[in-house]
Amino acid sequence: MSGFETKLNGTLYGLMRWADWDVLRERLLAEVENRWFAYAVGTDIPAVPLPPAAMHPFLGEIDSLLRRDHDEDYLGIVYVDDLDAPSLIKIYDPNNLGSACGSIGYKVPPGWVLSLDPPSAIAAITPLPGNRRRWWAGLRERLMAA
């Protein structure tokens, strides 16, 4: 198993409060030396990490999407391998939550994964909806130009 797969299937800590997400975002923006792979499950695996200048707009777009589509007092759909020194972050799509624990007979994969390790393919249970595919393609294009 690759480092990516080991972390993806290992112990992860859920961010239950929006304030925890804010702290994680600030930590990621402060660590400019890290180069993150941004992978939308159901799309091509990224061959290269995001340019460092792309982290701020990427996190801003994800933050906007989460706050708009997950209109709850709690977060609970972002998981990280290490709260102090993250190297893998799973973000579930608020519009495709299903049951992450697998109680419906299968595990719903995350919508997006940020990883310091090159990612491996994650099987999507359903095709990525056209609006999410277009959003991701446009975002990815803007980020890679940053």
mmCIF file of N, CA and C in Angstrom:
data_model
loop_
_atom_site.group_PDB
_atom_site.id
_atom_site.type_symbol
_atom_site.label_atom_id
_atom_site.label_comp_id
_atom_site.label_asym_id
_atom_site.label_seq_id
_atom_site.Cartn_x
_atom_site.Cartn_y
_atom_site.Cartn_z
ATOM 1 N N MET A 1 0.842 -1.176 0.000
ATOM 2 C CA MET A 1 0.000 0.000 0.000
ATOM 3 C C MET A 1 0.895 1.251 0.000
ATOM 4 N N SER A 2 0.504 2.244 -0.774
ATOM 5 C CA SER A 2 1.264 3.488 -0.829
ATOM 6 C C SER A 2 1.041 4.304 0.440
ATOM 7 N N GLY A 3 1.886 5.320 0.642
ATOM 8 C CA GLY A 3 1.714 6.218 1.779
ATOM 9 C C GLY A 3 0.352 6.891 1.736
ATOM 10 N N PHE A 4 -0.101 7.233 0.530
ATOM 11 C CA PHE A 4 -1.414 7.852 0.366
ATOM 12 C C PHE A 4 -2.505 6.906 0.851
ATOM 13 N N GLU A 5 -2.493 5.671 0.390
ATOM 14 C CA GLU A 5 -3.532 4.704 0.759
ATOM 15 C C GLU A 5 -3.505 4.381 2.243
ATOM 16 N N THR A 6 -2.311 4.275 2.806
ATOM 17 C CA THR A 6 -2.189 4.005 4.238
ATOM 18 C C THR A 6 -2.839 5.117 5.048
ATOM 19 N N LYS A 7 -2.563 6.360 4.682
ATOM 20 C CA LYS A 7 -3.156 7.501 5.397
ATOM 21 C C LYS A 7 -4.655 7.599 5.144
ATOM 22 N N LEU A 8 -5.066 7.386 3.904
ATOM 23 C CA LEU A 8 -6.481 7.488 3.541
ATOM 24 C C LEU A 8 -7.327 6.496 4.338
ATOM 25 N N ASN A 9 -6.795 5.312 4.564
ATOM 26 C CA ASN A 9 -7.527 4.259 5.268
ATOM 27 C C ASN A 9 -7.141 4.139 6.735
ATOM 28 N N GLY A 10 -6.272 5.035 7.205
ATOM 29 C CA GLY A 10 -5.822 4.999 8.594
ATOM 30 C C GLY A 10 -6.715 5.825 9.499
ATOM 31 N N THR A 11 -6.189 6.113 10.664
ATOM 32 C CA THR A 11 -6.925 6.919 11.640
ATOM 33 C C THR A 11 -7.003 8.368 11.166
ATOM 34 N N LEU A 12 -8.211 8.882 11.139
ATOM 35 C CA LEU A 12 -8.437 10.272 10.754
ATOM 36 C C LEU A 12 -9.285 10.935 11.828
ATOM 37 N N TYR A 13 -9.074 12.220 12.009
ATOM 38 C CA TYR A 13 -9.781 12.988 13.028
ATOM 39 C C TYR A 13 -10.769 13.929 12.356
ATOM 40 N N GLY A 14 -12.010 13.876 12.777
ATOM 41 C CA GLY A 14 -13.046 14.715 12.198
ATOM 42 C C GLY A 14 -13.032 16.114 12.785
ATOM 43 N N LEU A 15 -13.212 17.076 11.921
ATOM 44 C CA LEU A 15 -13.357 18.463 12.360
ATOM 45 C C LEU A 15 -14.845 18.704 12.564
ATOM 46 N N MET A 16 -15.254 18.786 13.795
ATOM 47 C CA MET A 16 -16.674 18.882 14.114
ATOM 48 C C MET A 16 -17.177 20.329 14.133
ATOM 49 N N ARG A 17 -16.275 21.270 14.392
ATOM 50 C CA ARG A 17 -16.688 22.673 14.485
ATOM 51 C C ARG A 17 -16.106 23.467 13.325
ATOM 52 N N TRP A 18 -16.845 24.466 12.890
ATOM 53 C CA TRP A 18 -16.346 25.338 11.827
ATOM 54 C C TRP A 18 -15.042 26.021 12.242
ATOM 55 N N ALA A 19 -14.909 26.323 13.514
ATOM 56 C CA ALA A 19 -13.673 26.963 14.000
ATOM 57 C C ALA A 19 -12.468 26.050 13.790
ATOM 58 N N ASP A 20 -12.661 24.730 13.899
ATOM 59 C CA ASP A 20 -11.564 23.777 13.642
ATOM 60 C C ASP A 20 -11.134 23.845 12.173
ATOM 61 N N TRP A 21 -12.094 23.966 11.283
ATOM 62 C CA TRP A 21 -11.811 24.115 9.855
ATOM 63 C C TRP A 21 -11.034 25.404 9.602
ATOM 64 N N ASP A 22 -11.436 26.486 10.271
ATOM 65 C CA ASP A 22 -10.734 27.762 10.110
ATOM 66 C C ASP A 22 -9.277 27.644 10.552
ATOM 67 N N VAL A 23 -9.040 26.957 11.650
ATOM 68 C CA VAL A 23 -7.671 26.760 12.146
ATOM 69 C C VAL A 23 -6.862 25.938 11.150
ATOM 70 N N LEU A 24 -7.459 24.877 10.622
ATOM 71 C CA LEU A 24 -6.759 24.038 9.643
ATOM 72 C C LEU A 24 -6.420 24.848 8.390
ATOM 73 N N ARG A 25 -7.360 25.617 7.883
ATOM 74 C CA ARG A 25 -7.105 26.437 6.698
ATOM 75 C C ARG A 25 -5.951 27.402 6.940
ATOM 76 N N GLU A 26 -5.954 28.058 8.090
ATOM 77 C CA GLU A 26 -4.864 28.990 8.401
ATOM 78 C C GLU A 26 -3.522 28.266 8.487
ATOM 79 N N ARG A 27 -3.520 27.081 9.053
ATOM 80 C CA ARG A 27 -2.285 26.284 9.150
ATOM 81 C C ARG A 27 -1.769 25.934 7.753
ATOM 82 N N LEU A 28 -2.670 25.526 6.874
ATOM 83 C CA LEU A 28 -2.265 25.169 5.513
ATOM 84 C C LEU A 28 -1.721 26.374 4.759
ATOM 85 N N LEU A 29 -2.325 27.527 4.959
ATOM 86 C CA LEU A 29 -1.854 28.732 4.274
ATOM 87 C C LEU A 29 -0.511 29.208 4.809
ATOM 88 N N ALA A 30 -0.241 28.930 6.074
ATOM 89 C CA ALA A 30 1.021 29.356 6.682
ATOM 90 C C ALA A 30 2.190 28.458 6.281
ATOM 91 N N GLU A 31 1.899 27.235 5.891
ATOM 92 C CA GLU A 31 2.953 26.275 5.547
ATOM 93 C C GLU A 31 3.179 26.279 4.044
ATOM 94 N N VAL A 32 3.730 27.361 3.548
ATOM 95 C CA VAL A 32 3.871 27.554 2.107
ATOM 96 C C VAL A 32 4.877 26.587 1.465
ATOM 97 N N GLU A 33 5.726 25.967 2.261
ATOM 98 C CA GLU A 33 6.712 25.054 1.673
ATOM 99 C C GLU A 33 6.085 23.720 1.265
ATOM 100 N N ASN A 34 4.926 23.393 1.810
ATOM 101 C CA ASN A 34 4.262 22.141 1.457
ATOM 102 C C ASN A 34 3.577 22.263 0.109
ATOM 103 N N ARG A 35 3.699 21.223 -0.678
ATOM 104 C CA ARG A 35 3.051 21.173 -1.998
ATOM 105 C C ARG A 35 1.972 20.102 -1.943
ATOM 106 N N TRP A 36 0.722 20.509 -2.027
ATOM 107 C CA TRP A 36 -0.425 19.638 -1.881
ATOM 108 C C TRP A 36 -0.982 19.189 -3.225
ATOM 109 N N PHE A 37 -1.294 17.907 -3.311
ATOM 110 C CA PHE A 37 -2.062 17.375 -4.427
ATOM 111 C C PHE A 37 -3.527 17.588 -4.081
ATOM 112 N N ALA A 38 -4.295 18.113 -4.998
ATOM 113 C CA ALA A 38 -5.732 18.298 -4.813
ATOM 114 C C ALA A 38 -6.442 17.369 -5.789
ATOM 115 N N TYR A 39 -7.188 16.417 -5.253
ATOM 116 C CA TYR A 39 -7.822 15.376 -6.053
ATOM 117 C C TYR A 39 -9.324 15.392 -5.824
ATOM 118 N N ALA A 40 -10.081 15.539 -6.892
ATOM 119 C CA ALA A 40 -11.534 15.413 -6.836
ATOM 120 C C ALA A 40 -11.861 13.985 -7.248
ATOM 121 N N VAL A 41 -12.426 13.222 -6.331
ATOM 122 C CA VAL A 41 -12.755 11.830 -6.615
ATOM 123 C C VAL A 41 -13.733 11.795 -7.790
ATOM 124 N N GLY A 42 -13.434 10.931 -8.741
ATOM 125 C CA GLY A 42 -14.255 10.824 -9.944
ATOM 126 C C GLY A 42 -13.654 11.568 -11.123
ATOM 127 N N THR A 43 -12.510 12.221 -10.900
ATOM 128 C CA THR A 43 -11.802 12.904 -11.990
ATOM 129 C C THR A 43 -10.412 12.275 -12.103
ATOM 130 N N ASP A 44 -9.631 12.764 -13.057
ATOM 131 C CA ASP A 44 -8.274 12.256 -13.227
ATOM 132 C C ASP A 44 -7.430 12.552 -11.992
ATOM 133 N N ILE A 45 -6.543 11.631 -11.696
ATOM 134 C CA ILE A 45 -5.611 11.815 -10.577
ATOM 135 C C ILE A 45 -4.615 12.904 -10.966
ATOM 136 N N PRO A 46 -4.398 13.884 -10.103
ATOM 137 C CA PRO A 46 -3.444 14.946 -10.456
ATOM 138 C C PRO A 46 -2.015 14.400 -10.522
ATOM 139 N N ALA A 47 -1.311 14.800 -11.557
ATOM 140 C CA ALA A 47 0.074 14.357 -11.743
ATOM 141 C C ALA A 47 1.061 15.222 -10.979
ATOM 142 N N VAL A 48 0.657 16.447 -10.699
ATOM 143 C CA VAL A 48 1.541 17.381 -10.000
ATOM 144 C C VAL A 48 0.763 18.071 -8.882
ATOM 145 N N PRO A 49 1.461 18.491 -7.845
ATOM 146 C CA PRO A 49 0.777 19.228 -6.779
ATOM 147 C C PRO A 49 0.396 20.631 -7.240
ATOM 148 N N LEU A 50 -0.476 21.253 -6.456
ATOM 149 C CA LEU A 50 -0.855 22.631 -6.733
ATOM 150 C C LEU A 50 0.342 23.555 -6.570
ATOM 151 N N PRO A 51 0.430 24.595 -7.365
ATOM 152 C CA PRO A 51 1.457 25.613 -7.102
ATOM 153 C C PRO A 51 1.177 26.248 -5.735
ATOM 154 N N PRO A 52 2.204 26.634 -4.992
ATOM 155 C CA PRO A 52 1.980 27.227 -3.670
ATOM 156 C C PRO A 52 1.005 28.407 -3.693
ATOM 157 N N ALA A 53 1.052 29.215 -4.732
ATOM 158 C CA ALA A 53 0.158 30.373 -4.816
ATOM 159 C C ALA A 53 -1.298 29.972 -4.996
ATOM 160 N N ALA A 54 -1.565 28.716 -5.301
ATOM 161 C CA ALA A 54 -2.930 28.255 -5.542
ATOM 162 C C ALA A 54 -3.653 27.841 -4.265
ATOM 163 N N MET A 55 -2.938 27.659 -3.158
ATOM 164 C CA MET A 55 -3.594 27.181 -1.943
ATOM 165 C C MET A 55 -4.639 28.162 -1.424
ATOM 166 N N HIS A 56 -4.338 29.438 -1.434
ATOM 167 C CA HIS A 56 -5.293 30.415 -0.913
ATOM 168 C C HIS A 56 -6.596 30.397 -1.723
ATOM 169 N N PRO A 57 -6.538 30.511 -3.060
ATOM 170 C CA PRO A 57 -7.797 30.455 -3.808
ATOM 171 C C PRO A 57 -8.486 29.092 -3.709
ATOM 172 N N PHE A 58 -7.728 28.003 -3.671
ATOM 173 C CA PHE A 58 -8.337 26.681 -3.548
ATOM 174 C C PHE A 58 -9.113 26.563 -2.235
ATOM 175 N N LEU A 59 -8.456 26.894 -1.140
ATOM 176 C CA LEU A 59 -9.129 26.794 0.159
ATOM 177 C C LEU A 59 -10.302 27.760 0.256
ATOM 178 N N GLY A 60 -10.190 28.918 -0.379
ATOM 179 C CA GLY A 60 -11.301 29.855 -0.403
ATOM 180 C C GLY A 60 -12.506 29.284 -1.137
ATOM 181 N N GLU A 61 -12.275 28.623 -2.263
ATOM 182 C CA GLU A 61 -13.368 28.012 -3.033
ATOM 183 C C GLU A 61 -14.012 26.862 -2.260
ATOM 184 N N ILE A 62 -13.189 26.007 -1.655
ATOM 185 C CA ILE A 62 -13.730 24.885 -0.878
ATOM 186 C C ILE A 62 -14.502 25.418 0.323
ATOM 187 N N ASP A 63 -13.955 26.428 0.986
ATOM 188 C CA ASP A 63 -14.640 27.021 2.130
ATOM 189 C C ASP A 63 -16.006 27.573 1.715
ATOM 190 N N SER A 64 -16.052 28.294 0.615
ATOM 191 C CA SER A 64 -17.318 28.844 0.133
ATOM 192 C C SER A 64 -18.323 27.743 -0.174
ATOM 193 N N LEU A 65 -17.864 26.697 -0.843
ATOM 194 C CA LEU A 65 -18.751 25.579 -1.176
ATOM 195 C C LEU A 65 -19.285 24.915 0.084
ATOM 196 N N LEU A 66 -18.398 24.638 1.048
ATOM 197 C CA LEU A 66 -18.836 23.974 2.279
ATOM 198 C C LEU A 66 -19.840 24.836 3.040
ATOM 199 N N ARG A 67 -19.551 26.107 3.169
ATOM 200 C CA ARG A 67 -20.450 26.986 3.943
ATOM 201 C C ARG A 67 -21.801 27.168 3.237
ATOM 202 N N ARG A 68 -21.791 27.175 1.912
ATOM 203 C CA ARG A 68 -23.035 27.329 1.160
ATOM 204 C C ARG A 68 -23.860 26.033 1.166
ATOM 205 N N ASP A 69 -23.207 24.908 0.917
ATOM 206 C CA ASP A 69 -23.928 23.648 0.729
ATOM 207 C C ASP A 69 -24.090 22.820 1.999
ATOM 208 N N HIS A 70 -23.366 23.163 3.055
ATOM 209 C CA HIS A 70 -23.478 22.446 4.329
ATOM 210 C C HIS A 70 -23.899 23.449 5.399
ATOM 211 N N ASP A 71 -25.092 23.923 5.262
ATOM 212 C CA ASP A 71 -25.632 24.982 6.119
ATOM 213 C C ASP A 71 -26.055 24.389 7.468
ATOM 214 N N GLU A 72 -25.069 24.062 8.270
ATOM 215 C CA GLU A 72 -25.294 23.470 9.592
ATOM 216 C C GLU A 72 -24.449 24.222 10.617
ATOM 217 N N ASP A 73 -24.802 24.087 11.897
ATOM 218 C CA ASP A 73 -24.017 24.695 12.971
ATOM 219 C C ASP A 73 -22.700 23.961 13.208
ATOM 220 N N TYR A 74 -22.621 22.735 12.763
ATOM 221 C CA TYR A 74 -21.440 21.887 12.933
ATOM 222 C C TYR A 74 -20.841 21.602 11.560
ATOM 223 N N LEU A 75 -19.624 21.115 11.529
ATOM 224 C CA LEU A 75 -18.995 20.758 10.251
ATOM 225 C C LEU A 75 -19.113 19.251 10.063
ATOM 226 N N GLY A 76 -18.195 18.457 10.616
ATOM 227 C CA GLY A 76 -18.328 17.008 10.617
ATOM 228 C C GLY A 76 -18.124 16.301 9.293
ATOM 229 N N ILE A 77 -17.676 17.002 8.238
ATOM 230 C CA ILE A 77 -17.460 16.332 6.949
ATOM 231 C C ILE A 77 -16.033 16.527 6.421
ATOM 232 N N VAL A 78 -15.134 16.979 7.295
ATOM 233 C CA VAL A 78 -13.724 17.124 6.956
ATOM 234 C C VAL A 78 -12.927 16.304 7.965
ATOM 235 N N TYR A 79 -11.996 15.500 7.440
ATOM 236 C CA TYR A 79 -11.194 14.616 8.277
ATOM 237 C C TYR A 79 -9.721 14.814 7.940
ATOM 238 N N VAL A 80 -8.871 14.731 8.954
ATOM 239 C CA VAL A 80 -7.443 14.978 8.773
ATOM 240 C C VAL A 80 -6.646 13.900 9.515
ATOM 241 N N ASP A 81 -5.496 13.550 8.958
ATOM 242 C CA ASP A 81 -4.688 12.486 9.572
ATOM 243 C C ASP A 81 -3.942 12.962 10.813
ATOM 244 N N ASP A 82 -3.571 14.230 10.870
ATOM 245 C CA ASP A 82 -2.832 14.765 12.010
ATOM 246 C C ASP A 82 -3.251 16.228 12.171
ATOM 247 N N LEU A 83 -3.831 16.548 13.290
ATOM 248 C CA LEU A 83 -4.343 17.910 13.503
ATOM 249 C C LEU A 83 -3.235 18.957 13.551
ATOM 250 N N ASP A 84 -2.043 18.562 14.044
ATOM 251 C CA ASP A 84 -0.944 19.512 14.182
ATOM 252 C C ASP A 84 -0.042 19.580 12.957
ATOM 253 N N ALA A 85 0.089 18.472 12.254
ATOM 254 C CA ALA A 85 0.945 18.420 11.067
ATOM 255 C C ALA A 85 0.233 17.602 9.988
ATOM 256 N N PRO A 86 -0.812 18.152 9.400
ATOM 257 C CA PRO A 86 -1.604 17.379 8.438
ATOM 258 C C PRO A 86 -0.814 17.021 7.183
ATOM 259 N N SER A 87 -1.077 15.824 6.675
ATOM 260 C CA SER A 87 -0.508 15.419 5.392
ATOM 261 C C SER A 87 -1.565 14.796 4.486
ATOM 262 N N LEU A 88 -2.776 14.580 5.030
ATOM 263 C CA LEU A 88 -3.903 14.098 4.237
ATOM 264 C C LEU A 88 -5.191 14.649 4.825
ATOM 265 N N ILE A 89 -6.033 15.184 3.944
ATOM 266 C CA ILE A 89 -7.314 15.772 4.362
ATOM 267 C C ILE A 89 -8.391 15.232 3.433
ATOM 268 N N LYS A 90 -9.432 14.652 4.018
ATOM 269 C CA LYS A 90 -10.585 14.182 3.251
ATOM 270 C C LYS A 90 -11.731 15.159 3.484
ATOM 271 N N ILE A 91 -12.325 15.600 2.392
ATOM 272 C CA ILE A 91 -13.453 16.526 2.468
ATOM 273 C C ILE A 91 -14.627 15.865 1.747
ATOM 274 N N TYR A 92 -15.703 15.652 2.474
ATOM 275 C CA TYR A 92 -16.879 15.036 1.872
ATOM 276 C C TYR A 92 -17.741 16.098 1.218
ATOM 277 N N ASP A 93 -18.332 15.741 0.097
ATOM 278 C CA ASP A 93 -19.209 16.644 -0.630
ATOM 279 C C ASP A 93 -20.530 16.740 0.121
ATOM 280 N N PRO A 94 -20.929 17.945 0.543
ATOM 281 C CA PRO A 94 -22.181 18.090 1.291
ATOM 282 C C PRO A 94 -23.408 17.585 0.532
ATOM 283 N N ASN A 95 -23.309 17.502 -0.790
ATOM 284 C CA ASN A 95 -24.436 17.033 -1.593
ATOM 285 C C ASN A 95 -24.382 15.545 -1.885
ATOM 286 N N ASN A 96 -23.405 14.838 -1.303
ATOM 287 C CA ASN A 96 -23.291 13.393 -1.517
ATOM 288 C C ASN A 96 -22.720 12.751 -0.263
ATOM 289 N N LEU A 97 -23.420 12.898 0.856
ATOM 290 C CA LEU A 97 -22.891 12.384 2.114
ATOM 291 C C LEU A 97 -23.201 10.916 2.326
ATOM 292 N N GLY A 98 -24.383 10.465 1.968
ATOM 293 C CA GLY A 98 -24.708 9.062 2.205
ATOM 294 C C GLY A 98 -24.413 8.715 3.642
ATOM 295 N N SER A 99 -23.625 7.679 3.847
ATOM 296 C CA SER A 99 -23.218 7.254 5.176
ATOM 297 C C SER A 99 -21.746 6.906 5.139
ATOM 298 N N ALA A 100 -20.920 7.780 5.664
ATOM 299 C CA ALA A 100 -19.476 7.570 5.632
ATOM 300 C C ALA A 100 -19.068 6.332 6.424
ATOM 301 N N CYS A 101 -19.888 5.904 7.380
ATOM 302 C CA CYS A 101 -19.531 4.745 8.199
ATOM 303 C C CYS A 101 -19.834 3.431 7.501
ATOM 304 N N GLY A 102 -20.565 3.458 6.405
ATOM 305 C CA GLY A 102 -20.853 2.247 5.667
ATOM 306 C C GLY A 102 -22.119 1.533 6.094
ATOM 307 N N SER A 103 -22.949 2.158 6.930
ATOM 308 C CA SER A 103 -24.139 1.483 7.429
ATOM 309 C C SER A 103 -25.188 1.261 6.337
ATOM 310 N N ILE A 104 -25.020 1.880 5.165
ATOM 311 C CA ILE A 104 -25.957 1.665 4.069
ATOM 312 C C ILE A 104 -25.462 0.584 3.114
ATOM 313 N N GLY A 105 -24.410 -0.131 3.501
ATOM 314 C CA GLY A 105 -23.902 -1.228 2.692
ATOM 315 C C GLY A 105 -22.633 -0.911 1.927
ATOM 316 N N TYR A 106 -22.265 0.333 1.854
ATOM 317 C CA TYR A 106 -21.028 0.732 1.197
ATOM 318 C C TYR A 106 -20.563 2.056 1.787
ATOM 319 N N LYS A 107 -19.289 2.333 1.624
ATOM 320 C CA LYS A 107 -18.740 3.591 2.123
ATOM 321 C C LYS A 107 -18.761 4.633 1.011
ATOM 322 N N VAL A 108 -19.277 5.791 1.311
ATOM 323 C CA VAL A 108 -19.275 6.896 0.365
ATOM 324 C C VAL A 108 -17.869 7.499 0.363
ATOM 325 N N PRO A 109 -17.248 7.604 -0.812
ATOM 326 C CA PRO A 109 -15.907 8.204 -0.848
ATOM 327 C C PRO A 109 -15.984 9.710 -0.638
ATOM 328 N N PRO A 110 -14.882 10.313 -0.242
ATOM 329 C CA PRO A 110 -14.880 11.768 -0.101
ATOM 330 C C PRO A 110 -15.064 12.426 -1.464
ATOM 331 N N GLY A 111 -15.427 13.684 -1.433
ATOM 332 C CA GLY A 111 -15.519 14.450 -2.678
ATOM 333 C C GLY A 111 -14.153 14.916 -3.129
ATOM 334 N N TRP A 112 -13.332 15.317 -2.153
ATOM 335 C CA TRP A 112 -12.003 15.843 -2.457
ATOM 336 C C TRP A 112 -11.009 15.339 -1.423
ATOM 337 N N VAL A 113 -9.778 15.190 -1.876
ATOM 338 C CA VAL A 113 -8.691 14.803 -0.985
ATOM 339 C C VAL A 113 -7.511 15.729 -1.263
ATOM 340 N N LEU A 114 -6.956 16.266 -0.193
ATOM 341 C CA LEU A 114 -5.688 17.001 -0.255
ATOM 342 C C LEU A 114 -4.638 16.095 0.350
ATOM 343 N N SER A 115 -3.513 15.947 -0.323
ATOM 344 C CA SER A 115 -2.487 15.040 0.166
ATOM 345 C C SER A 115 -1.097 15.548 -0.194
ATOM 346 N N LEU A 116 -0.169 15.367 0.730
ATOM 347 C CA LEU A 116 1.229 15.664 0.417
ATOM 348 C C LEU A 116 1.836 14.540 -0.410
ATOM 349 N N ASP A 117 1.269 13.335 -0.302
ATOM 350 C CA ASP A 117 1.703 12.190 -1.102
ATOM 351 C C ASP A 117 0.917 12.166 -2.408
ATOM 352 N N PRO A 118 1.538 11.708 -3.494
ATOM 353 C CA PRO A 118 0.772 11.567 -4.742
ATOM 354 C C PRO A 118 -0.407 10.618 -4.521
ATOM 355 N N PRO A 119 -1.597 11.023 -4.935
ATOM 356 C CA PRO A 119 -2.770 10.183 -4.685
ATOM 357 C C PRO A 119 -2.875 8.988 -5.622
ATOM 358 N N SER A 120 -3.599 8.000 -5.147
ATOM 359 C CA SER A 120 -3.999 6.843 -5.945
ATOM 360 C C SER A 120 -5.482 7.001 -6.237
ATOM 361 N N ALA A 121 -5.955 6.276 -7.235
ATOM 362 C CA ALA A 121 -7.365 6.361 -7.609
ATOM 363 C C ALA A 121 -8.263 5.903 -6.470
ATOM 364 N N ILE A 122 -9.341 6.627 -6.275
ATOM 365 C CA ILE A 122 -10.390 6.255 -5.327
ATOM 366 C C ILE A 122 -11.630 6.001 -6.174
ATOM 367 N N ALA A 123 -12.227 4.847 -5.994
ATOM 368 C CA ALA A 123 -13.406 4.496 -6.785
ATOM 369 C C ALA A 123 -14.587 5.373 -6.387
ATOM 370 N N ALA A 124 -15.189 5.986 -7.378
ATOM 371 C CA ALA A 124 -16.407 6.767 -7.160
ATOM 372 C C ALA A 124 -17.597 5.818 -7.285
ATOM 373 N N ILE A 125 -18.543 5.938 -6.381
ATOM 374 C CA ILE A 125 -19.726 5.076 -6.400
ATOM 375 C C ILE A 125 -20.692 5.513 -7.490
ATOM 376 N N THR A 126 -20.811 6.804 -7.671
ATOM 377 C CA THR A 126 -21.672 7.358 -8.710
ATOM 378 C C THR A 126 -20.850 8.345 -9.534
ATOM 379 N N PRO A 127 -21.249 8.587 -10.759
ATOM 380 C CA PRO A 127 -20.522 9.585 -11.559
ATOM 381 C C PRO A 127 -20.612 10.959 -10.907
ATOM 382 N N LEU A 128 -19.559 11.726 -11.064
ATOM 383 C CA LEU A 128 -19.546 13.090 -10.551
ATOM 384 C C LEU A 128 -20.585 13.901 -11.315
ATOM 385 N N PRO A 129 -21.516 14.569 -10.610
ATOM 386 C CA PRO A 129 -22.526 15.367 -11.319
ATOM 387 C C PRO A 129 -21.873 16.423 -12.208
ATOM 388 N N GLY A 130 -22.552 16.742 -13.299
ATOM 389 C CA GLY A 130 -22.008 17.685 -14.269
ATOM 390 C C GLY A 130 -21.641 19.034 -13.673
ATOM 391 N N ASN A 131 -22.467 19.547 -12.747
ATOM 392 C CA ASN A 131 -22.157 20.858 -12.164
ATOM 393 C C ASN A 131 -20.881 20.794 -11.327
ATOM 394 N N ARG A 132 -20.691 19.699 -10.575
ATOM 395 C CA ARG A 132 -19.455 19.556 -9.788
ATOM 396 C C ARG A 132 -18.264 19.346 -10.717
ATOM 397 N N ARG A 133 -18.431 18.570 -11.778
ATOM 398 C CA ARG A 133 -17.336 18.321 -12.733
ATOM 399 C C ARG A 133 -16.897 19.638 -13.385
ATOM 400 N N ARG A 134 -17.861 20.454 -13.810
ATOM 401 C CA ARG A 134 -17.529 21.748 -14.433
ATOM 402 C C ARG A 134 -16.874 22.689 -13.425
ATOM 403 N N TRP A 135 -17.417 22.721 -12.204
ATOM 404 C CA TRP A 135 -16.842 23.572 -11.157
ATOM 405 C C TRP A 135 -15.389 23.177 -10.917
ATOM 406 N N TRP A 136 -15.139 21.878 -10.771
ATOM 407 C CA TRP A 136 -13.789 21.394 -10.486
ATOM 408 C C TRP A 136 -12.851 21.681 -11.660
ATOM 409 N N ALA A 137 -13.296 21.430 -12.879
ATOM 410 C CA ALA A 137 -12.440 21.652 -14.050
ATOM 411 C C ALA A 137 -12.046 23.126 -14.152
ATOM 412 N N GLY A 138 -13.003 24.021 -13.949
ATOM 413 C CA GLY A 138 -12.692 25.450 -13.991
ATOM 414 C C GLY A 138 -11.765 25.868 -12.873
ATOM 415 N N LEU A 139 -12.026 25.360 -11.678
ATOM 416 C CA LEU A 139 -11.176 25.683 -10.533
ATOM 417 C C LEU A 139 -9.767 25.156 -10.752
ATOM 418 N N ARG A 140 -9.642 23.923 -11.161
ATOM 419 C CA ARG A 140 -8.323 23.301 -11.379
ATOM 420 C C ARG A 140 -7.527 24.092 -12.428
ATOM 421 N N GLU A 141 -8.200 24.494 -13.487
ATOM 422 C CA GLU A 141 -7.519 25.264 -14.535
ATOM 423 C C GLU A 141 -7.000 26.590 -13.971
ATOM 424 N N ARG A 142 -7.834 27.301 -13.210
ATOM 425 C CA ARG A 142 -7.393 28.569 -12.613
ATOM 426 C C ARG A 142 -6.246 28.354 -11.628
ATOM 427 N N LEU A 143 -6.327 27.277 -10.840
ATOM 428 C CA LEU A 143 -5.292 27.034 -9.837
ATOM 429 C C LEU A 143 -3.952 26.687 -10.453
ATOM 430 N N MET A 144 -3.973 25.892 -11.499
ATOM 431 C CA MET A 144 -2.707 25.488 -12.104
ATOM 432 C C MET A 144 -2.041 26.646 -12.831
ATOM 433 N N ALA A 145 -2.817 27.675 -13.163
ATOM 434 C CA ALA A 145 -2.250 28.866 -13.798
ATOM 435 C C ALA A 145 -1.684 29.840 -12.773
ATOM 436 N N ALA A 146 -1.989 29.606 -11.489
ATOM 437 C CA ALA A 146 -1.552 30.526 -10.430
ATOM 438 C C ALA A 146 -0.043 30.510 -10.262
#
